[in-house]
mmCIF file with all atom_site columns, C-alpha atoms in Angstrom:
data_model
loop_
_atom_site.group_PDB
_atom_site.id
_atom_site.type_symbol
_atom_site.label_atom_id
_atom_site.label_alt_id
_atom_site.label_comp_id
_atom_site.label_asym_id
_atom_site.label_entity_id
_atom_site.label_seq_id
_atom_site.pdbx_PDB_ins_code
_atom_site.Cartn_x
_atom_site.Cartn_y
_atom_site.Cartn_z
_atom_site.occupancy
_atom_site.B_iso_or_equiv
_atom_site.pdbx_formal_charge
_atom_site.auth_seq_id
_atom_site.auth_comp_id
_atom_site.auth_asym_id
_atom_site.auth_atom_id
_atom_site.pdbx_PDB_model_num
ATOM 1   C CA . ALA Z 1 1   ? -5.593  -24.552 0.171   1.00 0.00 ? 1   ALA Z CA 1
ATOM 2   C CA . SER Z 1 2   ? -4.883  -20.926 1.119   1.00 0.00 ? 2   SER Z CA 1
ATOM 3   C CA . MET Z 1 3   ? -2.040  -22.042 3.358   1.00 0.00 ? 3   MET Z CA 1
ATOM 4   C CA . ALA Z 1 4   ? -0.730  -24.371 0.689   1.00 0.00 ? 4   ALA Z CA 1
ATOM 5   C CA . ALA Z 1 5   ? -0.625  -21.365 -1.780  1.00 0.00 ? 5   ALA Z CA 1
ATOM 6   C CA . ASN Z 1 6   ? 1.105   -19.227 0.678   1.00 0.00 ? 6   ASN Z CA 1
ATOM 7   C CA . PHE Z 1 7   ? 3.521   -22.014 1.350   1.00 0.00 ? 7   PHE Z CA 1
ATOM 8   C CA . LEU Z 1 8   ? 4.258   -22.282 -2.336  1.00 0.00 ? 8   LEU Z CA 1
ATOM 9   C CA . LEU Z 1 9   ? 4.960   -18.523 -2.375  1.00 0.00 ? 9   LEU Z CA 1
ATOM 10  C CA . GLN Z 1 10  ? 7.527   -19.038 0.440   1.00 0.00 ? 10  GLN Z CA 1
ATOM 11  C CA . VAL Z 1 11  ? 8.971   -21.973 -1.575  1.00 0.00 ? 11  VAL Z CA 1
ATOM 12  C CA . LEU Z 1 12  ? 9.277   -19.706 -4.658  1.00 0.00 ? 12  LEU Z CA 1
ATOM 13  C CA . LEU Z 1 13  ? 11.010  -17.077 -2.455  1.00 0.00 ? 13  LEU Z CA 1
ATOM 14  C CA . ALA Z 1 14  ? 13.413  -19.655 -1.048  1.00 0.00 ? 14  ALA Z CA 1
ATOM 15  C CA . THR Z 1 15  ? 14.137  -21.378 -4.342  1.00 0.00 ? 15  THR Z CA 1
ATOM 16  C CA . LEU Z 1 16  ? 14.918  -17.980 -6.178  1.00 0.00 ? 16  LEU Z CA 1
ATOM 17  C CA . PHE Z 1 17  ? 16.748  -16.077 -3.498  1.00 0.00 ? 17  PHE Z CA 1
ATOM 18  C CA . GLY Z 1 18  ? 17.916  -18.742 -0.899  1.00 0.00 ? 18  GLY Z CA 1
ATOM 19  C CA . ALA Z 1 19  ? 18.886  -17.736 2.591   1.00 0.00 ? 19  ALA Z CA 1
ATOM 20  C CA . ASP Z 1 20  ? 20.616  -14.454 2.172   1.00 0.00 ? 20  ASP Z CA 1
ATOM 21  C CA . LYS Z 1 21  ? 20.419  -10.778 2.905   1.00 0.00 ? 21  LYS Z CA 1
ATOM 22  C CA . THR Z 1 22  ? 17.719  -10.389 0.135   1.00 0.00 ? 22  THR Z CA 1
ATOM 23  C CA . THR Z 1 23  ? 15.450  -12.844 1.835   1.00 0.00 ? 23  THR Z CA 1
ATOM 24  C CA . ASP Z 1 24  ? 16.152  -11.402 5.269   1.00 0.00 ? 24  ASP Z CA 1
ATOM 25  C CA . ALA Z 1 25  ? 15.239  -7.976  3.926   1.00 0.00 ? 25  ALA Z CA 1
ATOM 26  C CA . TYR Z 1 26  ? 11.988  -9.224  2.400   1.00 0.00 ? 26  TYR Z CA 1
ATOM 27  C CA . LEU Z 1 27  ? 11.017  -11.065 5.595   1.00 0.00 ? 27  LEU Z CA 1
ATOM 28  C CA . ALA Z 1 28  ? 11.773  -8.144  7.805   1.00 0.00 ? 28  ALA Z CA 1
ATOM 29  C CA . ALA Z 1 29  ? 9.741   -5.864  5.504   1.00 0.00 ? 29  ALA Z CA 1
ATOM 30  C CA . ALA Z 1 30  ? 6.784   -8.090  5.577   1.00 0.00 ? 30  ALA Z CA 1
ATOM 31  C CA . THR Z 1 31  ? 6.732   -8.320  9.363   1.00 0.00 ? 31  THR Z CA 1
ATOM 32  C CA . ILE Z 1 32  ? 4.832   -5.110  10.200  1.00 0.00 ? 32  ILE Z CA 1
ATOM 33  C CA . PRO Z 1 33  ? 2.146   -5.482  7.532   1.00 0.00 ? 33  PRO Z CA 1
ATOM 34  C CA . THR Z 1 34  ? 1.608   -9.094  8.705   1.00 0.00 ? 34  THR Z CA 1
ATOM 35  C CA . LEU Z 1 35  ? 1.513   -8.177  12.394  1.00 0.00 ? 35  LEU Z CA 1
ATOM 36  C CA . ALA Z 1 36  ? -0.803  -5.271  11.851  1.00 0.00 ? 36  ALA Z CA 1
ATOM 37  C CA . ASN Z 1 37  ? -3.136  -7.592  9.937   1.00 0.00 ? 37  ASN Z CA 1
ATOM 38  C CA . THR Z 1 38  ? -3.188  -10.150 12.564  1.00 0.00 ? 38  THR Z CA 1
ATOM 39  C CA . VAL Z 1 39  ? -3.827  -7.548  15.343  1.00 0.00 ? 39  VAL Z CA 1
ATOM 40  C CA . PHE Z 1 40  ? -6.490  -5.855  13.345  1.00 0.00 ? 40  PHE Z CA 1
ATOM 41  C CA . LEU Z 1 41  ? -8.263  -9.190  12.455  1.00 0.00 ? 41  LEU Z CA 1
ATOM 42  C CA . THR Z 1 42  ? -8.217  -10.311 16.084  1.00 0.00 ? 42  THR Z CA 1
ATOM 43  C CA . ALA Z 1 43  ? -9.447  -6.984  17.346  1.00 0.00 ? 43  ALA Z CA 1
ATOM 44  C CA . MET Z 1 44  ? -12.165 -6.871  14.666  1.00 0.00 ? 44  MET Z CA 1
ATOM 45  C CA . ASN Z 1 45  ? -13.474 -10.351 15.481  1.00 0.00 ? 45  ASN Z CA 1
ATOM 46  C CA . ILE Z 1 46  ? -13.515 -9.684  19.196  1.00 0.00 ? 46  ILE Z CA 1
ATOM 47  C CA . THR Z 1 47  ? -15.088 -6.213  19.170  1.00 0.00 ? 47  THR Z CA 1
ATOM 48  C CA . PHE Z 1 48  ? -16.512 -5.068  15.931  1.00 0.00 ? 48  PHE Z CA 1
ATOM 49  C CA . ILE Z 1 49  ? -18.439 -8.131  14.600  1.00 0.00 ? 49  ILE Z CA 1
ATOM 50  C CA . PRO Z 1 50  ? -20.284 -8.652  17.915  1.00 0.00 ? 50  PRO Z CA 1
ATOM 51  C CA . VAL Z 1 51  ? -21.175 -4.964  18.022  1.00 0.00 ? 51  VAL Z CA 1
ATOM 52  C CA . PHE Z 1 52  ? -22.455 -5.193  14.336  1.00 0.00 ? 52  PHE Z CA 1
ATOM 53  C CA . ILE Z 1 53  ? -24.567 -8.303  15.220  1.00 0.00 ? 53  ILE Z CA 1
ATOM 54  C CA . GLU Z 1 54  ? -25.931 -6.488  18.351  1.00 0.00 ? 54  GLU Z CA 1
ATOM 55  C CA . TYR Z 1 55  ? -26.890 -3.421  16.426  1.00 0.00 ? 55  TYR Z CA 1
ATOM 56  C CA . GLU Z 1 56  ? -28.505 -5.486  13.696  1.00 0.00 ? 56  GLU Z CA 1
ATOM 57  C CA . ASN Z 1 57  ? -30.473 -7.573  16.227  1.00 0.00 ? 57  ASN Z CA 1
ATOM 58  C CA . LYS Z 1 58  ? -31.441 -4.845  18.750  1.00 0.00 ? 58  LYS Z CA 1
ATOM 59  C CA . ALA Z 1 59  ? -31.640 -1.708  16.603  1.00 0.00 ? 59  ALA Z CA 1
ATOM 60  C CA . ASN Z 1 60  ? -32.271 -2.014  12.934  1.00 0.00 ? 60  ASN Z CA 1
ATOM 61  C CA . SER Z 1 61  ? -30.259 -2.874  9.829   1.00 0.00 ? 61  SER Z CA 1
ATOM 62  C CA . GLU Z 1 62  ? -29.872 0.820   8.798   1.00 0.00 ? 62  GLU Z CA 1
ATOM 63  C CA . GLU Z 1 63  ? -28.306 1.636   12.232  1.00 0.00 ? 63  GLU Z CA 1
ATOM 64  C CA . ALA Z 1 64  ? -26.028 -1.322  11.982  1.00 0.00 ? 64  ALA Z CA 1
ATOM 65  C CA . TRP Z 1 65  ? -24.694 -0.204  8.636   1.00 0.00 ? 65  TRP Z CA 1
ATOM 66  C CA . LYS Z 1 66  ? -24.100 3.283   9.922   1.00 0.00 ? 66  LYS Z CA 1
ATOM 67  C CA . VAL Z 1 67  ? -21.824 1.668   12.528  1.00 0.00 ? 67  VAL Z CA 1
ATOM 68  C CA . VAL Z 1 68  ? -20.148 -0.249  9.731   1.00 0.00 ? 68  VAL Z CA 1
ATOM 69  C CA . ASN Z 1 69  ? -19.620 2.917   7.565   1.00 0.00 ? 69  ASN Z CA 1
ATOM 70  C CA . SER Z 1 70  ? -18.166 4.728   10.600  1.00 0.00 ? 70  SER Z CA 1
ATOM 71  C CA . PHE Z 1 71  ? -15.811 1.840   11.401  1.00 0.00 ? 71  PHE Z CA 1
ATOM 72  C CA . ILE Z 1 72  ? -14.653 1.648   7.728   1.00 0.00 ? 72  ILE Z CA 1
ATOM 73  C CA . VAL Z 1 73  ? -13.865 5.352   7.780   1.00 0.00 ? 73  VAL Z CA 1
ATOM 74  C CA . ILE Z 1 74  ? -11.988 5.130   11.077  1.00 0.00 ? 74  ILE Z CA 1
ATOM 75  C CA . VAL Z 1 75  ? -9.939  2.062   9.955   1.00 0.00 ? 75  VAL Z CA 1
ATOM 76  C CA . LEU Z 1 76  ? -9.129  3.685   6.608   1.00 0.00 ? 76  LEU Z CA 1
ATOM 77  C CA . VAL Z 1 77  ? -7.955  6.918   8.109   1.00 0.00 ? 77  VAL Z CA 1
ATOM 78  C CA . ALA Z 1 78  ? -5.920  5.031   10.761  1.00 0.00 ? 78  ALA Z CA 1
ATOM 79  C CA . LEU Z 1 79  ? -4.267  2.646   8.380   1.00 0.00 ? 79  LEU Z CA 1
ATOM 80  C CA . THR Z 1 80  ? -3.529  5.302   5.809   1.00 0.00 ? 80  THR Z CA 1
ATOM 81  C CA . ALA Z 1 81  ? -1.809  7.385   8.608   1.00 0.00 ? 81  ALA Z CA 1
ATOM 82  C CA . LEU Z 1 82  ? 0.086   4.219   9.819   1.00 0.00 ? 82  LEU Z CA 1
ATOM 83  C CA . CYS Z 1 83  ? 1.203   3.599   6.185   1.00 0.00 ? 83  CYS Z CA 1
ATOM 84  C CA . LEU Z 1 84  ? 2.438   7.174   5.831   1.00 0.00 ? 84  LEU Z CA 1
ATOM 85  C CA . VAL Z 1 85  ? 4.244   7.160   9.169   1.00 0.00 ? 85  VAL Z CA 1
ATOM 86  C CA . GLY Z 1 86  ? 5.618   3.704   8.416   1.00 0.00 ? 86  GLY Z CA 1
ATOM 87  C CA . SER Z 1 87  ? 6.890   4.927   5.042   1.00 0.00 ? 87  SER Z CA 1
ATOM 88  C CA . LEU Z 1 88  ? 8.633   7.935   6.534   1.00 0.00 ? 88  LEU Z CA 1
ATOM 89  C CA . PHE Z 1 89  ? 10.263  5.880   9.304   1.00 0.00 ? 89  PHE Z CA 1
ATOM 90  C CA . SER Z 1 90  ? 10.735  2.592   7.337   1.00 0.00 ? 90  SER Z CA 1
ATOM 91  C CA . ALA Z 1 91  ? 14.497  2.230   8.032   1.00 0.00 ? 91  ALA Z CA 1
ATOM 92  C CA . GLU Z 1 92  ? 13.924  2.889   11.741  1.00 0.00 ? 92  GLU Z CA 1
ATOM 93  C CA . LEU Z 1 93  ? 11.102  0.333   11.975  1.00 0.00 ? 93  LEU Z CA 1
ATOM 94  C CA . ILE Z 1 94  ? 13.247  -2.291  10.139  1.00 0.00 ? 94  ILE Z CA 1
ATOM 95  C CA . LEU Z 1 95  ? 15.953  -1.623  12.691  1.00 0.00 ? 95  LEU Z CA 1
ATOM 96  C CA . LEU Z 1 96  ? 13.485  -2.260  15.580  1.00 0.00 ? 96  LEU Z CA 1
ATOM 97  C CA . ILE Z 1 97  ? 12.248  -5.586  14.194  1.00 0.00 ? 97  ILE Z CA 1
ATOM 98  C CA . ALA Z 1 98  ? 15.564  -6.746  12.595  1.00 0.00 ? 98  ALA Z CA 1
ATOM 99  C CA . PRO Z 1 99  ? 18.417  -4.986  14.235  1.00 0.00 ? 99  PRO Z CA 1
ATOM 100 C CA . GLY Z 1 100 ? 20.909  -7.204  12.543  1.00 0.00 ? 100 GLY Z CA 1
ATOM 101 C CA . LEU Z 1 101 ? 20.158  -5.670  9.129   1.00 0.00 ? 101 LEU Z CA 1
ATOM 102 C CA . GLY Z 1 102 ? 21.763  -2.466  10.433  1.00 0.00 ? 102 GLY Z CA 1
ATOM 103 C CA . ARG Z 1 103 ? 25.168  -4.106  9.987   1.00 0.00 ? 103 ARG Z CA 1
ATOM 104 C CA . ASP Z 1 104 ? 24.557  -4.050  6.133   1.00 0.00 ? 104 ASP Z CA 1
ATOM 105 C CA . ALA Z 1 105 ? 23.500  -0.757  4.783   1.00 0.00 ? 105 ALA Z CA 1
ATOM 106 C CA . ALA Z 1 106 ? 22.278  -2.313  1.433   1.00 0.00 ? 106 ALA Z CA 1
ATOM 107 C CA . ALA Z 1 107 ? 20.162  -4.839  3.189   1.00 0.00 ? 107 ALA Z CA 1
ATOM 108 C CA . LEU Z 1 108 ? 18.683  -2.185  5.420   1.00 0.00 ? 108 LEU Z CA 1
ATOM 109 C CA . SER Z 1 109 ? 17.871  0.067   2.548   1.00 0.00 ? 109 SER Z CA 1
ATOM 110 C CA . LEU Z 1 110 ? 16.440  -2.859  0.531   1.00 0.00 ? 110 LEU Z CA 1
ATOM 111 C CA . ALA Z 1 111 ? 14.202  -3.859  3.538   1.00 0.00 ? 111 ALA Z CA 1
ATOM 112 C CA . ALA Z 1 112 ? 12.978  -0.216  3.876   1.00 0.00 ? 112 ALA Z CA 1
ATOM 113 C CA . GLU Z 1 113 ? 12.105  -0.115  0.140   1.00 0.00 ? 113 GLU Z CA 1
ATOM 114 C CA . LEU Z 1 114 ? 10.247  -3.454  0.377   1.00 0.00 ? 114 LEU Z CA 1
ATOM 115 C CA . GLN Z 1 115 ? 8.363   -2.278  3.497   1.00 0.00 ? 115 GLN Z CA 1
ATOM 116 C CA . ARG Z 1 116 ? 7.267   0.822   1.714   1.00 0.00 ? 116 ARG Z CA 1
ATOM 117 C CA . ILE Z 1 117 ? 5.874   -1.321  -1.046  1.00 0.00 ? 117 ILE Z CA 1
ATOM 118 C CA . GLN Z 1 118 ? 4.038   -3.648  1.296   1.00 0.00 ? 118 GLN Z CA 1
ATOM 119 C CA . LEU Z 1 119 ? 2.719   -1.219  3.935   1.00 0.00 ? 119 LEU Z CA 1
ATOM 120 C CA . PRO Z 1 120 ? -0.417  -0.293  1.826   1.00 0.00 ? 120 PRO Z CA 1
ATOM 121 C CA . ALA Z 1 121 ? -1.244  -4.053  1.767   1.00 0.00 ? 121 ALA Z CA 1
ATOM 122 C CA . MET Z 1 122 ? -2.409  -3.419  5.391   1.00 0.00 ? 122 MET Z CA 1
ATOM 123 C CA . ILE Z 1 123 ? -5.314  -1.405  4.087   1.00 0.00 ? 123 ILE Z CA 1
ATOM 124 C CA . PHE Z 1 124 ? -6.398  -4.088  1.628   1.00 0.00 ? 124 PHE Z CA 1
ATOM 125 C CA . MET Z 1 125 ? -5.990  -6.888  4.245   1.00 0.00 ? 125 MET Z CA 1
ATOM 126 C CA . ALA Z 1 126 ? -8.129  -4.890  6.690   1.00 0.00 ? 126 ALA Z CA 1
ATOM 127 C CA . TRP Z 1 127 ? -10.818 -4.408  4.088   1.00 0.00 ? 127 TRP Z CA 1
ATOM 128 C CA . GLY Z 1 128 ? -10.774 -8.094  3.272   1.00 0.00 ? 128 GLY Z CA 1
ATOM 129 C CA . GLY Z 1 129 ? -11.013 -9.051  6.901   1.00 0.00 ? 129 GLY Z CA 1
ATOM 130 C CA . LEU Z 1 130 ? -13.755 -6.527  7.521   1.00 0.00 ? 130 LEU Z CA 1
ATOM 131 C CA . LEU Z 1 131 ? -15.686 -7.811  4.567   1.00 0.00 ? 131 LEU Z CA 1
ATOM 132 C CA . ALA Z 1 132 ? -15.098 -11.433 5.698   1.00 0.00 ? 132 ALA Z CA 1
ATOM 133 C CA . GLY Z 1 133 ? -16.330 -10.610 9.247   1.00 0.00 ? 133 GLY Z CA 1
ATOM 134 C CA . LEU Z 1 134 ? -19.517 -9.105  7.775   1.00 0.00 ? 134 LEU Z CA 1
ATOM 135 C CA . PHE Z 1 135 ? -20.114 -12.224 5.657   1.00 0.00 ? 135 PHE Z CA 1
ATOM 136 C CA . TYR Z 1 136 ? -19.623 -14.404 8.780   1.00 0.00 ? 136 TYR Z CA 1
ATOM 137 C CA . ALA Z 1 137 ? -21.902 -12.227 10.755  1.00 0.00 ? 137 ALA Z CA 1
ATOM 138 C CA . ARG Z 1 138 ? -24.635 -12.930 8.142   1.00 0.00 ? 138 ARG Z CA 1
ATOM 139 C CA . GLN Z 1 139 ? -23.993 -16.666 8.226   1.00 0.00 ? 139 GLN Z CA 1
ATOM 140 C CA . SER Z 1 140 ? -22.333 -16.761 4.804   1.00 0.00 ? 140 SER Z CA 1
ATOM 141 C CA . PHE Z 1 141 ? -19.059 -18.654 4.786   1.00 0.00 ? 141 PHE Z CA 1
ATOM 142 C CA . VAL Z 1 142 ? -18.118 -19.616 1.259   1.00 0.00 ? 142 VAL Z CA 1
ATOM 143 C CA . ILE Z 1 143 ? -16.969 -16.153 -0.105  1.00 0.00 ? 143 ILE Z CA 1
ATOM 144 C CA . PRO Z 1 144 ? -14.860 -15.206 2.964   1.00 0.00 ? 144 PRO Z CA 1
ATOM 145 C CA . THR Z 1 145 ? -13.284 -18.675 2.922   1.00 0.00 ? 145 THR Z CA 1
ATOM 146 C CA . LEU Z 1 146 ? -12.236 -18.272 -0.700  1.00 0.00 ? 146 LEU Z CA 1
ATOM 147 C CA . GLY Z 1 147 ? -10.858 -14.750 -0.224  1.00 0.00 ? 147 GLY Z CA 1
ATOM 148 C CA . PRO Z 1 148 ? -7.487  -15.836 1.351   1.00 0.00 ? 148 PRO Z CA 1
ATOM 149 C CA . LEU Z 1 149 ? -7.071  -18.644 -1.218  1.00 0.00 ? 149 LEU Z CA 1
ATOM 150 C CA . LEU Z 1 150 ? -7.560  -16.249 -4.061  1.00 0.00 ? 150 LEU Z CA 1
ATOM 151 C CA . THR Z 1 151 ? -5.269  -13.697 -2.475  1.00 0.00 ? 151 THR Z CA 1
ATOM 152 C CA . HIS Z 1 152 ? -2.495  -16.160 -2.158  1.00 0.00 ? 152 HIS Z CA 1
ATOM 153 C CA . LEU Z 1 153 ? -2.993  -17.664 -5.637  1.00 0.00 ? 153 LEU Z CA 1
ATOM 154 C CA . VAL Z 1 154 ? -2.851  -14.172 -7.171  1.00 0.00 ? 154 VAL Z CA 1
ATOM 155 C CA . ALA Z 1 155 ? 0.209   -13.268 -5.167  1.00 0.00 ? 155 ALA Z CA 1
ATOM 156 C CA . LEU Z 1 156 ? 1.846   -16.593 -6.267  1.00 0.00 ? 156 LEU Z CA 1
ATOM 157 C CA . GLY Z 1 157 ? 1.010   -15.949 -9.887  1.00 0.00 ? 157 GLY Z CA 1
ATOM 158 C CA . VAL Z 1 158 ? 2.071   -12.292 -10.026 1.00 0.00 ? 158 VAL Z CA 1
ATOM 159 C CA . ALA Z 1 159 ? 5.281   -13.116 -8.182  1.00 0.00 ? 159 ALA Z CA 1
ATOM 160 C CA . TRP Z 1 160 ? 6.052   -15.801 -10.626 1.00 0.00 ? 160 TRP Z CA 1
ATOM 161 C CA . ILE Z 1 161 ? 5.612   -13.245 -13.481 1.00 0.00 ? 161 ILE Z CA 1
ATOM 162 C CA . LEU Z 1 162 ? 7.345   -10.414 -11.797 1.00 0.00 ? 162 LEU Z CA 1
ATOM 163 C CA . VAL Z 1 163 ? 10.327  -11.999 -9.981  1.00 0.00 ? 163 VAL Z CA 1
ATOM 164 C CA . LYS Z 1 164 ? 12.375  -12.418 -13.306 1.00 0.00 ? 164 LYS Z CA 1
ATOM 165 C CA . PRO Z 1 165 ? 12.146  -8.667  -14.341 1.00 0.00 ? 165 PRO Z CA 1
ATOM 166 C CA . ALA Z 1 166 ? 11.924  -7.052  -10.835 1.00 0.00 ? 166 ALA Z CA 1
ATOM 167 C CA . GLY Z 1 167 ? 13.597  -9.531  -8.498  1.00 0.00 ? 167 GLY Z CA 1
ATOM 168 C CA . ILE Z 1 168 ? 12.515  -9.405  -4.874  1.00 0.00 ? 168 ILE Z CA 1
ATOM 169 C CA . HIS Z 1 169 ? 10.704  -6.129  -5.610  1.00 0.00 ? 169 HIS Z CA 1
ATOM 170 C CA . GLY Z 1 170 ? 8.359   -8.174  -7.800  1.00 0.00 ? 170 GLY Z CA 1
ATOM 171 C CA . VAL Z 1 171 ? 7.486   -10.450 -4.854  1.00 0.00 ? 171 VAL Z CA 1
ATOM 172 C CA . ALA Z 1 172 ? 6.697   -7.412  -2.746  1.00 0.00 ? 172 ALA Z CA 1
ATOM 173 C CA . VAL Z 1 173 ? 4.518   -5.925  -5.474  1.00 0.00 ? 173 VAL Z CA 1
ATOM 174 C CA . ALA Z 1 174 ? 2.786   -9.336  -5.913  1.00 0.00 ? 174 ALA Z CA 1
ATOM 175 C CA . VAL Z 1 175 ? 1.971   -9.450  -2.293  1.00 0.00 ? 175 VAL Z CA 1
ATOM 176 C CA . LEU Z 1 176 ? 0.588   -5.864  -2.428  1.00 0.00 ? 176 LEU Z CA 1
ATOM 177 C CA . ILE Z 1 177 ? -1.592  -6.797  -5.532  1.00 0.00 ? 177 ILE Z CA 1
#
């Protein structure tokens, strides 16, 4: 269902904007937040969750939650720094991942704007992934399974509302929300 909601968001994007420089700019802008989310979730599932479970099993619950708190602070600081650096060098990052946009100054500028809007989403995606991992570690599967579905449904609904007054910027804001 989550993938279907995300697919509908992509259909909305394609229907409203077609295959043009606006869509190219949006997709280029979404690349780094999506990639960072994938890398973070993979790293977290491979490293952090097993460490948390080990601490909870061998040490005690209080010690395990100290590890969680430390990890949350580290992730928040690192992702905030990444967002700031990414915002400062947004155009350069876009040129690295979509060099063809450099041929059109307006498309490059739009992609950089959209990326600046979407970069903070990395923080929220990381928090969601961390919370989901903690639920999974505690053998609770319903809430973390519903998280991505609700995320995509909210993004689809907000995009539907914002796209008329804000255009492609409305889609970027919807994904951030």
